[in-house]
mmCIF file of C-alpha atoms and ligand atoms in Angstrom:
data_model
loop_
_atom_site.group_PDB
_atom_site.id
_atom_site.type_symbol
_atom_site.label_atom_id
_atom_site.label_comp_id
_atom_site.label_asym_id
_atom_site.label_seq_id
_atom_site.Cartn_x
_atom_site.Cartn_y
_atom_site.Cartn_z
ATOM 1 C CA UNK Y 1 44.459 -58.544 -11.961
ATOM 2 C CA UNK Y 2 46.463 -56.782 -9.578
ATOM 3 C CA UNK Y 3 50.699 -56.823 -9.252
ATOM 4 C CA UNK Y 4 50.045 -59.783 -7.470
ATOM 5 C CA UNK Y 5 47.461 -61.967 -8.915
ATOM 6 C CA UNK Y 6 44.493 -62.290 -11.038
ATOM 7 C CA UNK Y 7 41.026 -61.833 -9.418
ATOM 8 C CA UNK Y 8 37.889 -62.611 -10.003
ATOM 9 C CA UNK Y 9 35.008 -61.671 -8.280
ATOM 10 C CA UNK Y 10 31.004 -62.049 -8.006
ATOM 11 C CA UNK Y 11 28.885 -59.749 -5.578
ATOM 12 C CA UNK Y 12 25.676 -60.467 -4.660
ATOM 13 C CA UNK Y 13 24.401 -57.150 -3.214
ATOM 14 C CA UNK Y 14 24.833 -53.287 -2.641
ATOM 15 C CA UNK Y 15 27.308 -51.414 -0.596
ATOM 16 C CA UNK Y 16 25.972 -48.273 1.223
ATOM 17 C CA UNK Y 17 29.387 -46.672 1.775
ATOM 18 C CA UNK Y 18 29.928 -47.523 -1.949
ATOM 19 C CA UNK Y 19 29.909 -43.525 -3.418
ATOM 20 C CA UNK Y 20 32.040 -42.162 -0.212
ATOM 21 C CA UNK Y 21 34.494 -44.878 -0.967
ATOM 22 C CA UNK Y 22 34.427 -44.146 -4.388
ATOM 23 C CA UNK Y 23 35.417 -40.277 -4.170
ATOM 24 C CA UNK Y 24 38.150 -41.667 -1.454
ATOM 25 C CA UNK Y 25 39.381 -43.715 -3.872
ATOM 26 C CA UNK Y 26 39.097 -41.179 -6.733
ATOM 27 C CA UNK Y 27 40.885 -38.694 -4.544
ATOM 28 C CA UNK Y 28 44.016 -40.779 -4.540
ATOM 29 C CA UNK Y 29 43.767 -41.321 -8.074
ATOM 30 C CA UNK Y 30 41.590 -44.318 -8.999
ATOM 31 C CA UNK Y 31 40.100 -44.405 -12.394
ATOM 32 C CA UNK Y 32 36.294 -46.710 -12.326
ATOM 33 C CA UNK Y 33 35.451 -48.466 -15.385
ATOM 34 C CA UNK Y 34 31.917 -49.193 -14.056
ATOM 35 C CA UNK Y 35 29.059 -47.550 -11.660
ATOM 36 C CA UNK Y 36 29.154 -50.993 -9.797
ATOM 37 C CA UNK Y 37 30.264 -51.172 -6.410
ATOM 38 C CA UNK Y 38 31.540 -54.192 -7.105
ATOM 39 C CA UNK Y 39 34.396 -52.429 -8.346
ATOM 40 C CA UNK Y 40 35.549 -50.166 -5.672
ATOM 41 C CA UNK Y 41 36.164 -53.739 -3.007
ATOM 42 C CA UNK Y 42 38.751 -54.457 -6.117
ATOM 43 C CA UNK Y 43 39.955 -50.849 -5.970
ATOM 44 C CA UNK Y 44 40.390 -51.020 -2.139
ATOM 45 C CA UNK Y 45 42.628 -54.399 -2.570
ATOM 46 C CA UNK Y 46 44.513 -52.595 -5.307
ATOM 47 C CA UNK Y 47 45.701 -49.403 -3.194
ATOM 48 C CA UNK Y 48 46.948 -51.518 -0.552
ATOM 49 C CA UNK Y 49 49.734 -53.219 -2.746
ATOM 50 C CA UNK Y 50 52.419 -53.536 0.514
ATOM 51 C CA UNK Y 51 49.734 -56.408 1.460
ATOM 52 C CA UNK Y 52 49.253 -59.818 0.195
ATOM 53 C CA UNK Y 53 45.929 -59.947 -1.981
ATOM 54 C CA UNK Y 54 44.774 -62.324 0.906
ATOM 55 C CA UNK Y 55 45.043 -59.296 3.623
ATOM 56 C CA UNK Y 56 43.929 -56.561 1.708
ATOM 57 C CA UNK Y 57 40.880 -58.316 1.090
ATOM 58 C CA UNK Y 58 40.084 -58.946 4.636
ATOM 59 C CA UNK Y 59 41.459 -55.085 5.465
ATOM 60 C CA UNK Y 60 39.290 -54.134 2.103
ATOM 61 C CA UNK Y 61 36.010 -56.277 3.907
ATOM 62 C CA UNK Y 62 36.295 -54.377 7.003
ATOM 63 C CA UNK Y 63 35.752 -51.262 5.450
ATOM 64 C CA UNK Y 64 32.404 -52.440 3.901
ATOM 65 C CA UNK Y 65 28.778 -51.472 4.627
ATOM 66 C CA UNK Y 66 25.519 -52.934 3.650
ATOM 67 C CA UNK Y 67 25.525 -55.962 1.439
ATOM 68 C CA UNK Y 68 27.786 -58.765 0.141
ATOM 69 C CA UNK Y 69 28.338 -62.119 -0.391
ATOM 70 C CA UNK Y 70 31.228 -62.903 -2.299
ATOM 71 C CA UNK Y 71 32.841 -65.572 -4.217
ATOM 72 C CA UNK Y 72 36.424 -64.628 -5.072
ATOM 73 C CA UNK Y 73 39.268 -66.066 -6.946
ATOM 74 C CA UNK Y 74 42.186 -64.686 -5.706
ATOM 75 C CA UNK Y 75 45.446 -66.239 -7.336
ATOM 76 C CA UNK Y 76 44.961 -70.013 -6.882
ATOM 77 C CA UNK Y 77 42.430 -69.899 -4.079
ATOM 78 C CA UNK Y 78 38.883 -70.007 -3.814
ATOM 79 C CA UNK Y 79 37.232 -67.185 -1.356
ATOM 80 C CA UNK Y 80 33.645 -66.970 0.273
ATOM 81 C CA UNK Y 81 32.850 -63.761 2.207
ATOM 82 C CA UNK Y 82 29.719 -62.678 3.600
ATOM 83 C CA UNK Y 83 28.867 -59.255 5.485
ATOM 84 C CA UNK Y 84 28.236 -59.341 9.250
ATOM 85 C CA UNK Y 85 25.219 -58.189 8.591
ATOM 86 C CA UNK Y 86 24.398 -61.389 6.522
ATOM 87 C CA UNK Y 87 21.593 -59.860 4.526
ATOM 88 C CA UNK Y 88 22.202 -62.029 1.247
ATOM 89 C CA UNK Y 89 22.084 -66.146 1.624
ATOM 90 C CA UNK Y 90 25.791 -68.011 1.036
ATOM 91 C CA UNK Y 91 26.400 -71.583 1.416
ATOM 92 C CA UNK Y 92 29.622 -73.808 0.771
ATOM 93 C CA UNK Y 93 29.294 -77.000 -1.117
ATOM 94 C CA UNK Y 94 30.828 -79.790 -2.262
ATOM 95 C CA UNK Y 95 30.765 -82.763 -4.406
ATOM 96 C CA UNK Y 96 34.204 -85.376 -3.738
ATOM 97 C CA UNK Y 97 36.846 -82.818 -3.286
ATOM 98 C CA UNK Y 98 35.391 -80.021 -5.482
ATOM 99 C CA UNK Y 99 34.231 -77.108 -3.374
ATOM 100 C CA UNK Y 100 31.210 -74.739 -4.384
ATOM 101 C CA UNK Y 101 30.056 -71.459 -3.721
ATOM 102 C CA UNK Y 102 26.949 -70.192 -4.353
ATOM 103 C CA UNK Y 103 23.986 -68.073 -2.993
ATOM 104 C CA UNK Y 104 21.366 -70.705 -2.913
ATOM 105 C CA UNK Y 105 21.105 -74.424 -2.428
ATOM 106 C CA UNK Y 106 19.446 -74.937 -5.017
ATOM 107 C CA UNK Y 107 22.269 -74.212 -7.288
ATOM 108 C CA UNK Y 108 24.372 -76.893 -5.468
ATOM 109 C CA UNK Y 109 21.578 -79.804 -6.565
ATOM 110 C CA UNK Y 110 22.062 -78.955 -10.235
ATOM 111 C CA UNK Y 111 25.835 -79.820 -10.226
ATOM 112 C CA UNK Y 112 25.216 -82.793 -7.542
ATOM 113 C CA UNK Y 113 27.093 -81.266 -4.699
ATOM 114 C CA UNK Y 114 25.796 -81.431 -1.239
ATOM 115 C CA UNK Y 115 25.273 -78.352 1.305
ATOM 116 C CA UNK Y 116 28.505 -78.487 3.627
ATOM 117 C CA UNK Y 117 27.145 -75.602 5.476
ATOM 118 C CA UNK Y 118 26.154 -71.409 5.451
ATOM 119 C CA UNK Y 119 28.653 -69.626 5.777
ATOM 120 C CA UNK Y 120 28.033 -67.192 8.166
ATOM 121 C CA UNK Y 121 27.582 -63.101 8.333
ATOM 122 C CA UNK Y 122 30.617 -61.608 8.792
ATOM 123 C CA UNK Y 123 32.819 -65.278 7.910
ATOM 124 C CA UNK Y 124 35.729 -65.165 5.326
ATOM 125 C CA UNK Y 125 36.275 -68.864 3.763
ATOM 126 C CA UNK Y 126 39.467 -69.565 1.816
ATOM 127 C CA UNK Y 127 39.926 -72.388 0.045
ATOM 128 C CA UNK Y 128 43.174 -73.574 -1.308
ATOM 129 C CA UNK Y 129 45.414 -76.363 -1.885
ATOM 130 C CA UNK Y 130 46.165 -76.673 2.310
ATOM 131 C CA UNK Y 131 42.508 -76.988 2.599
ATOM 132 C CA UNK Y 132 39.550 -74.741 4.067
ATOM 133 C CA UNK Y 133 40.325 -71.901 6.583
ATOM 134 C CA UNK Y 134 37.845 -69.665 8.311
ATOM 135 C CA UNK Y 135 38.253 -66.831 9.144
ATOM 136 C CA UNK Y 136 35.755 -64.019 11.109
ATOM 137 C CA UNK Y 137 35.787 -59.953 10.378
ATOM 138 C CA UNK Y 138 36.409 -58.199 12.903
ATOM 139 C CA UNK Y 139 33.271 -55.969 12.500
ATOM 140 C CA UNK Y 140 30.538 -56.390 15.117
ATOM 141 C CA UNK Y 141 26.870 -55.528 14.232
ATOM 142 C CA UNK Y 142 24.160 -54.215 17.109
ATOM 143 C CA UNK Y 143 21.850 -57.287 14.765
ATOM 144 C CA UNK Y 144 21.471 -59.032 11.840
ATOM 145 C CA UNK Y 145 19.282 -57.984 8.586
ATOM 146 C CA UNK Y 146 18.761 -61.520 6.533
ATOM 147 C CA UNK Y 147 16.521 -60.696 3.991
ATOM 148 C CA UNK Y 148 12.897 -61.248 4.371
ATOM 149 C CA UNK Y 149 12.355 -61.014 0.582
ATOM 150 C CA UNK Y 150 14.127 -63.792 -0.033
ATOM 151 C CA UNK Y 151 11.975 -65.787 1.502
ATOM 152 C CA UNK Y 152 9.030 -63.907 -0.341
ATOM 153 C CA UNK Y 153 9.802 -63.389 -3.680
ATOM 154 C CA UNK Y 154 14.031 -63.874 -4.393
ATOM 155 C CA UNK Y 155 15.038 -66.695 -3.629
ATOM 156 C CA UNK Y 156 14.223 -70.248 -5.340
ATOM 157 C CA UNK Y 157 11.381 -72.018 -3.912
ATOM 158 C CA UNK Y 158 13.821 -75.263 -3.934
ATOM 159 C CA UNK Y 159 16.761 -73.509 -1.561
ATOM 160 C CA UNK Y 160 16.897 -73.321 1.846
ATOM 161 C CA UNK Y 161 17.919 -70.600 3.880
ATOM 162 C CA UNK Y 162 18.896 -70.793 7.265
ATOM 163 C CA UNK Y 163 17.409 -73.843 7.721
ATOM 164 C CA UNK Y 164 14.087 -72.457 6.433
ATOM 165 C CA UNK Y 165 12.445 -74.347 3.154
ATOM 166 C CA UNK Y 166 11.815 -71.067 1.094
ATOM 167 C CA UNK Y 167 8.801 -73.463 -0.526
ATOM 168 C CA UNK Y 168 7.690 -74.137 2.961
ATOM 169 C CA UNK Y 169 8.053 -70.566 4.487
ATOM 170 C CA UNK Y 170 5.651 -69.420 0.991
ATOM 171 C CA UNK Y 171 3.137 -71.748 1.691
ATOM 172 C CA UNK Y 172 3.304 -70.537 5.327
ATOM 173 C CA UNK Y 173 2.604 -67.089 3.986
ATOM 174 C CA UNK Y 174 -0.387 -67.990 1.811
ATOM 175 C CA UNK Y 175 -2.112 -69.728 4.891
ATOM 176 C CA UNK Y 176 -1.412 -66.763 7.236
ATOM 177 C CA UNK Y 177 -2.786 -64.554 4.342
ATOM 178 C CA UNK Y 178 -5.971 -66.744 4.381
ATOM 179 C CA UNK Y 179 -6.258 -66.594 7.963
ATOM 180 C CA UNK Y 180 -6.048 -63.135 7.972
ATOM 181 C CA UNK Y 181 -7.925 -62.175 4.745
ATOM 182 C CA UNK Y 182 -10.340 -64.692 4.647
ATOM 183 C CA UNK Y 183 -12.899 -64.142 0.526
ATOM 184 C CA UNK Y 184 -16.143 -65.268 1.361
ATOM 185 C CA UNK Y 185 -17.086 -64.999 -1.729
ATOM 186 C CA UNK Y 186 -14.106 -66.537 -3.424
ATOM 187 C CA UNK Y 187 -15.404 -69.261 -5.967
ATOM 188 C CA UNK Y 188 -11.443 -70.278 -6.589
ATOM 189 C CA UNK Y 189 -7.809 -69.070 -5.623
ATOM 190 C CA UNK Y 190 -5.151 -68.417 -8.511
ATOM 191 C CA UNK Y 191 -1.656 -67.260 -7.855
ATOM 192 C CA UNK Y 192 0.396 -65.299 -10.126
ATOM 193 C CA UNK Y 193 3.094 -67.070 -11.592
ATOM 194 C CA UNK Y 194 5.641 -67.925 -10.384
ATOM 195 C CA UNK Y 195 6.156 -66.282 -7.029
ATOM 196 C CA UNK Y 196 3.001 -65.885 -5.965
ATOM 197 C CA UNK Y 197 1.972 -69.526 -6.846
ATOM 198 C CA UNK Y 198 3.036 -71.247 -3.391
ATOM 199 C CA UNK Y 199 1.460 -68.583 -0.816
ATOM 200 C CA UNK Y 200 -1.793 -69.263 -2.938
ATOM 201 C CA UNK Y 201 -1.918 -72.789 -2.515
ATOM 202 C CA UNK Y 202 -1.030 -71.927 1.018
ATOM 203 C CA UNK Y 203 -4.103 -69.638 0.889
ATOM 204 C CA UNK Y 204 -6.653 -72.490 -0.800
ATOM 205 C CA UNK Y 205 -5.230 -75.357 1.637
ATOM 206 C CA UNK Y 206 -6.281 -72.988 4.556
ATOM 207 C CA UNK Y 207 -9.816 -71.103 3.182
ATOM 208 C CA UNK Y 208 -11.028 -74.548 1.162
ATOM 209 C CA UNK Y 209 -11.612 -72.977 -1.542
ATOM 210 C CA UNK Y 210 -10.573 -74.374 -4.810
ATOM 211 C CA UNK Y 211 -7.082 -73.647 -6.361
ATOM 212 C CA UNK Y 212 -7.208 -73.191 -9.566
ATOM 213 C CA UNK Y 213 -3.573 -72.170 -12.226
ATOM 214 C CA UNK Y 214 -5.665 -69.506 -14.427
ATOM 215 C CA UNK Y 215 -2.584 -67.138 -15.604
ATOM 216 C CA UNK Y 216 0.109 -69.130 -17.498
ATOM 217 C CA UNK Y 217 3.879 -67.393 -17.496
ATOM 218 C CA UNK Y 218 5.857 -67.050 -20.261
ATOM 219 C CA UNK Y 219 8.984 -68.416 -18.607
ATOM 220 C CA UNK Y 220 11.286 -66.485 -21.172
ATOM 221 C CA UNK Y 221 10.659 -62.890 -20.309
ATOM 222 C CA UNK Y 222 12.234 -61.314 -17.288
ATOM 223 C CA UNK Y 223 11.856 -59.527 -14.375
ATOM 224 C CA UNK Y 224 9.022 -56.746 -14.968
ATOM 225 C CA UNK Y 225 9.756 -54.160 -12.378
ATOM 226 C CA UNK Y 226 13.487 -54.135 -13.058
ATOM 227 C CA UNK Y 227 12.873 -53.302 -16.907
ATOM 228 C CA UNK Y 228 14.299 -49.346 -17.587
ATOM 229 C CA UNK Y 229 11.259 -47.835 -18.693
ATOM 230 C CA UNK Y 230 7.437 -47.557 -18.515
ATOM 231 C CA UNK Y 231 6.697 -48.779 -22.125
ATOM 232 C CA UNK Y 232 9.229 -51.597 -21.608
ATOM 233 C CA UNK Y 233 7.448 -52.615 -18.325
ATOM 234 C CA UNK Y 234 4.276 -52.309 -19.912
ATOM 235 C CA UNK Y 235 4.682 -54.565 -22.789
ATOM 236 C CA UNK Y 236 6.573 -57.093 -20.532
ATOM 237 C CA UNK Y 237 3.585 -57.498 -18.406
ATOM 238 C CA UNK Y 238 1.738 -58.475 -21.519
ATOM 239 C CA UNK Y 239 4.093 -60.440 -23.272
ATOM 240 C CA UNK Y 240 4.807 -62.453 -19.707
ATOM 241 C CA UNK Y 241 1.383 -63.451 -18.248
ATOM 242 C CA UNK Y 242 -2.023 -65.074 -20.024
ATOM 243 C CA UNK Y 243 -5.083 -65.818 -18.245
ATOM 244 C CA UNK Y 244 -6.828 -69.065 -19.148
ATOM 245 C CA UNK Y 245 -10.745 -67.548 -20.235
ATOM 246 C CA UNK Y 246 -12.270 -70.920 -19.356
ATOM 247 C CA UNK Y 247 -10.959 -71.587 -15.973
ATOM 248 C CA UNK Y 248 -11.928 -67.838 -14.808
ATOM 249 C CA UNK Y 249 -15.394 -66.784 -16.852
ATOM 250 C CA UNK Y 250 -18.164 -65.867 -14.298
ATOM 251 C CA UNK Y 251 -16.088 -66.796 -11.113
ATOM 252 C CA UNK Y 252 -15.271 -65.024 -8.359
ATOM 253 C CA UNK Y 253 -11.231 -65.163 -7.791
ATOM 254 C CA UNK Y 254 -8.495 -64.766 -5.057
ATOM 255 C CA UNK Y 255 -5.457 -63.609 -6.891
ATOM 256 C CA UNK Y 256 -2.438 -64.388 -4.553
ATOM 257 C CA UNK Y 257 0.746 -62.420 -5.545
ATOM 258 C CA UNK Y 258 4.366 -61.769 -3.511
ATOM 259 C CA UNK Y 259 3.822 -58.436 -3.389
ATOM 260 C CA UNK Y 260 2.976 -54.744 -5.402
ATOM 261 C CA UNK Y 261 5.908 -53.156 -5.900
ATOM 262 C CA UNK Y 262 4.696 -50.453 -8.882
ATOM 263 C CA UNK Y 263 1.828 -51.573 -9.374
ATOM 264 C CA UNK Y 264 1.635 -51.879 -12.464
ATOM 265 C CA UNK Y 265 1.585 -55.533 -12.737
ATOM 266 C CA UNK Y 266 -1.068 -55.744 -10.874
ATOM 267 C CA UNK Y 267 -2.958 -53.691 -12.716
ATOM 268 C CA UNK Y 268 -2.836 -55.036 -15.593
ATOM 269 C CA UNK Y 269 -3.139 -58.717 -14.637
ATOM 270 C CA UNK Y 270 -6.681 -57.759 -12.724
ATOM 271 C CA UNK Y 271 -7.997 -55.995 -16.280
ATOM 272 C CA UNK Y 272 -6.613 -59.441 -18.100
ATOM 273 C CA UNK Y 273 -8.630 -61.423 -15.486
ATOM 274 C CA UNK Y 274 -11.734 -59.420 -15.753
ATOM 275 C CA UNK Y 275 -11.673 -59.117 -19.672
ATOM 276 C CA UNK Y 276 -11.374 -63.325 -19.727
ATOM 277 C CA UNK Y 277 -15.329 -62.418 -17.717
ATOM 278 C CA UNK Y 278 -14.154 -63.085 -14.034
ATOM 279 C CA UNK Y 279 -16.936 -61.416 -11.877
ATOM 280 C CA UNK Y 280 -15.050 -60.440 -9.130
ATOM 281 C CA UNK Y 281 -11.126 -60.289 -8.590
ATOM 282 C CA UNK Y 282 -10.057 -59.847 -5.117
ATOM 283 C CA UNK Y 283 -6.572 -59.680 -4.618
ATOM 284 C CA UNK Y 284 -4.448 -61.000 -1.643
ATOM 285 C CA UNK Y 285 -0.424 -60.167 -1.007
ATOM 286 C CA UNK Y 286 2.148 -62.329 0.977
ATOM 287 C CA UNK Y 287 4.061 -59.764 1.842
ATOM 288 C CA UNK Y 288 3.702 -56.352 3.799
ATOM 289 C CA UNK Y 289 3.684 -53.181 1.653
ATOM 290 C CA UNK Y 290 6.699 -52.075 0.450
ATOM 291 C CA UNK Y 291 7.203 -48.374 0.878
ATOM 292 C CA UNK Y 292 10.483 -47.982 1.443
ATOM 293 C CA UNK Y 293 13.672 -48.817 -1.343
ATOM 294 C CA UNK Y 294 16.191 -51.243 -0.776
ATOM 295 C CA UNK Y 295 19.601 -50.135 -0.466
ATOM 296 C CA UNK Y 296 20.998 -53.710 -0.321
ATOM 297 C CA UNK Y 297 21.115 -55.451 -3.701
ATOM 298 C CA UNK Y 298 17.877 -55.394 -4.648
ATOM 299 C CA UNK Y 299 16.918 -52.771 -7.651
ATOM 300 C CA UNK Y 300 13.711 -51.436 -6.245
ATOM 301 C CA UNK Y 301 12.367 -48.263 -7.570
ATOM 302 C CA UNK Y 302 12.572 -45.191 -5.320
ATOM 303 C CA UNK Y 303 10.005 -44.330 -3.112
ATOM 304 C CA UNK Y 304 7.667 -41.854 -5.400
ATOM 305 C CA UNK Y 305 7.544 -44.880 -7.470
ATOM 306 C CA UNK Y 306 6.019 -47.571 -5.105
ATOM 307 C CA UNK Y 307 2.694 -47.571 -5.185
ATOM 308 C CA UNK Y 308 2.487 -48.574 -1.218
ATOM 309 C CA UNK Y 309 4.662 -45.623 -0.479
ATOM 310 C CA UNK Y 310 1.959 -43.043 -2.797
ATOM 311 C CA UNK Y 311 -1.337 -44.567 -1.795
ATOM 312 C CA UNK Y 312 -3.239 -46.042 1.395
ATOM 313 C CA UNK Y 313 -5.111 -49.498 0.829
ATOM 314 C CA UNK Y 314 -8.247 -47.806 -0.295
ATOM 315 C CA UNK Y 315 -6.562 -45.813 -2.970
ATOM 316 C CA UNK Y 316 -4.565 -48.346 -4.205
ATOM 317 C CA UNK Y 317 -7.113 -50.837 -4.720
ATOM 318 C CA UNK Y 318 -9.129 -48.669 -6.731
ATOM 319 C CA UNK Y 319 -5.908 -47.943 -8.497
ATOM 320 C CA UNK Y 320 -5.374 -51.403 -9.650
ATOM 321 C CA UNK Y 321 -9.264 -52.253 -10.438
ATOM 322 C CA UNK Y 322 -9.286 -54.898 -7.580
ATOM 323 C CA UNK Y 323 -12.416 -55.652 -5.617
ATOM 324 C CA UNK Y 324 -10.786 -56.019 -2.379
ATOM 325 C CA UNK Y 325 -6.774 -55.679 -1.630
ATOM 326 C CA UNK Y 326 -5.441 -57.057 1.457
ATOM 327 C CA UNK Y 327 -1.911 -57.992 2.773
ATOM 328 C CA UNK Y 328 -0.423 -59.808 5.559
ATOM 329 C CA UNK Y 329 1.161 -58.083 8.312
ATOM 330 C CA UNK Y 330 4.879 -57.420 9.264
ATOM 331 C CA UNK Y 331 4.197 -60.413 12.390
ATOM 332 C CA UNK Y 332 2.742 -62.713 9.864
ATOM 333 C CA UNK Y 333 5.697 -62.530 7.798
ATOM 334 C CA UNK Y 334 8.013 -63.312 10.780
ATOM 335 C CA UNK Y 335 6.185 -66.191 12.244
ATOM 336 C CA UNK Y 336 6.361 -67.184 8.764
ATOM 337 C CA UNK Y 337 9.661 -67.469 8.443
ATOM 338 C CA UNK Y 338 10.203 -68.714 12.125
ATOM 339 C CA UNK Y 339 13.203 -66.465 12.233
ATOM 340 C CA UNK Y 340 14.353 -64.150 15.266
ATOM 341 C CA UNK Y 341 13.136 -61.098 14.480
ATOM 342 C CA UNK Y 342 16.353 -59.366 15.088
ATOM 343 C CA UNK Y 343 18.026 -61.133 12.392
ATOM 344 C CA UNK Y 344 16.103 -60.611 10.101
ATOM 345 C CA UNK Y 345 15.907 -57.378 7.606
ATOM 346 C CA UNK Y 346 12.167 -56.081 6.639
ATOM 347 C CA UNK Y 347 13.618 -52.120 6.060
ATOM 348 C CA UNK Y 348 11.533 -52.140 2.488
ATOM 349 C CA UNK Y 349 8.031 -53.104 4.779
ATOM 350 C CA UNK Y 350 9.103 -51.093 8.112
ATOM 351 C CA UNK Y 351 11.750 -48.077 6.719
ATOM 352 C CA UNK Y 352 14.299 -49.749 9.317
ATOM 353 C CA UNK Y 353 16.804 -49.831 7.993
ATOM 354 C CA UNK Y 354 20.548 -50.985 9.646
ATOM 355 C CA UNK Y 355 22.295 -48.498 11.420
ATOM 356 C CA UNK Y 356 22.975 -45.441 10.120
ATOM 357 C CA UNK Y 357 21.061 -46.326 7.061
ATOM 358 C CA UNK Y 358 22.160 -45.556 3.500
ATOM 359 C CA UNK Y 359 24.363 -42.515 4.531
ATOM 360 C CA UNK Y 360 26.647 -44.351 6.650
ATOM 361 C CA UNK Y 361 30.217 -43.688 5.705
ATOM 362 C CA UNK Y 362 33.229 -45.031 7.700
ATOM 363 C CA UNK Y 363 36.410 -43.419 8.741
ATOM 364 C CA UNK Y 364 39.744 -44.876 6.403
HETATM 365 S S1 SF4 B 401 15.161 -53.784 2.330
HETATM 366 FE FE1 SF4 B 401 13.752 -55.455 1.777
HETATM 367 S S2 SF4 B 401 14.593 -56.347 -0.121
HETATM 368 FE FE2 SF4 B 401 16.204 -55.098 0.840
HETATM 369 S S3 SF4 B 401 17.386 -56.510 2.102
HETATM 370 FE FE3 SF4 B 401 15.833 -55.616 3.425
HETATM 371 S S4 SF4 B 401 14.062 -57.022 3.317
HETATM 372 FE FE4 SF4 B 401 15.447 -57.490 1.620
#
């Protein structure tokens, strides 16, 4: 809490200007408790205690670069922000005269609220006892950077972002992927669950070929490529998937997946598939390569580590055992979401990232 009032916060995202605001801050004689940036927006409000929290925040906001959607409590209101930028999804609900927060739809469903509306990039929403106030930053970007890996991999299939259906945009993705990397000899289509599950029923809707659910998930083990270390990632890769030995002996499959970010997933699903006696195992990807890290919220390994970024095709699909490795393109994915293309972020396919990239550091 500050002098003021008590705070809470929760950040969806990563600041670029995070470190350079951090020695700033250390300079004039802040102490961090944490490596999250998270904490230096609270350490900005904090050194500007001639303010009311409300304005510090918004002076704090303005200082910001890269990613974050916020939901604040600040004394006894409720407050939304999202970056002009808008790279993470925010939406305002409500349910009678309770008002939500929260970074998908789908969150709003589970405690029966309805979608009042996005709040935009670059918007400020407080929400108090004399109502709901808007409020813009006065920051202007040159474009926006929504995420396109929401819409591949993040995000629930059940939100909706931007008036896209995340399900709908996958399954979009899997037919584009079948369009452009048709299997002739394909004798069924599997996708890796969960993510990669949609875009392959895209992918059998569009070639006719069979879909088939031949790896089961354990739905109580994580995120693989975020685990710390090697072993870890390893074991998590075996503990989380099992292939189903009589749906894939002596067939020829499509394995649809989001995307390769290690590899090592990959790898090890394809030996799994072949060792339950599939014949051939070609794999297909809705998503461009990633080569390039992501410097906004989502904890992506550098770029040594993905195996897009190390290899070309050929290399990698011998790498991971496959018989054939294909993608869709960069276009693909933006038809596929239906978005402008200038509003939406693809830095981890493309290496464009916003202006002045990770190093950007403002003037205070
Ligand atoms: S770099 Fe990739 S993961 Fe990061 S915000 Fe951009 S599209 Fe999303």
């Amino acid at each position: 809490s500050t002098s003021k009032c008590p705070i809470a916060v929760a950040h969806n995202g990563n600041l670029t200007n995070a470190q350079g605001l951090k020695l700033l801050l250390q300079n004039r004689g802040a102490i961090f408790h944490s490596t999250t940036d998270t904490e230096v927006i609270l350490h900005l409000i904090a050194h500007q205690p001639h303010k009311q929290p409300l304005d510090a925040l918004l002076d704090s906001l303005v200082r910001l670069r890269g990613a974050y959607s916020l939901a604040m409590i600040l004394g006894n209101r409720l407050v939304a922000a999202r970056d002009p930028w808008g790279f993470r999804p925010l939406v305002l609900g409500r349910r009678e005269n309770i008002h939500y927060i929260s970074s998908e739809t789908c969150a709003l469903n589970l405690v029966g609220a309805s979608v009042v509306r996005e709040i935009e990039p670059g918007e400020v929403i407080i929400i108090g006892d004399d109502g709901v106030h808007s409020i813009r930053l006065p920051v202007e970007p040159k474009r926006r950077f929504g995420c396109a890996f929401e819409f591949v991999y993040f995000a629930r299939p059940d939100s909706v972002i931007s008036g896209r259906s995340v399900y709908a945009v996958r399954k979009e993705l899997g037919r584009k992927l079948a369009k452009r990397a048709p299997c002739r000899e394909a004798s069924l289509v599997t996708g890796m669950p969960d993510s990669g599950t949609i875009a392959s029923l895209g992918y059998a809707e569009e070639s006719g070929v069979p879909y088939e659910q031949s790896v089961v998930r354990n739905r109580y083990v994580g995120r693989t490529f975020i685990e710390p270390t090697s072993r870890v990632r390893h074991l998590g890769v075996r503990i989380k998937l099992n292939p189903i030995t009589e749906v894939l002996q002596g067939k020829n499959v499509v394995v649809v997946d989001d995307s390769i970010v290690r590899g090592t997933t990959c790898e090890r699903m394809i030996s799994m598939i072949k060792s339950c006696g599939a014949n051939q195992v070609h794999v297909r990807i809705s998503s461009p390569p990633v080569r390039f890290p992501c410097y906004y919220g989502i904890d992506t390994p550098t770029r040594v580590e993905l195996a897009a970024a190390r290899m070309n095709l050929q290399q990698l699909e011998q790498e991971v055992g496959a018989d054939s490795l294909a993608y869709i393109t960069e276009e693909d994915l933006l038809e596929a979401i239906g978005l402008p293309a200038q509003s939406v972020c693809t830095a981890c396919f493309s290496g464009d990232y916003m202006e002045g990239g990770e190093e950007y550091e403002p003037q205070l």
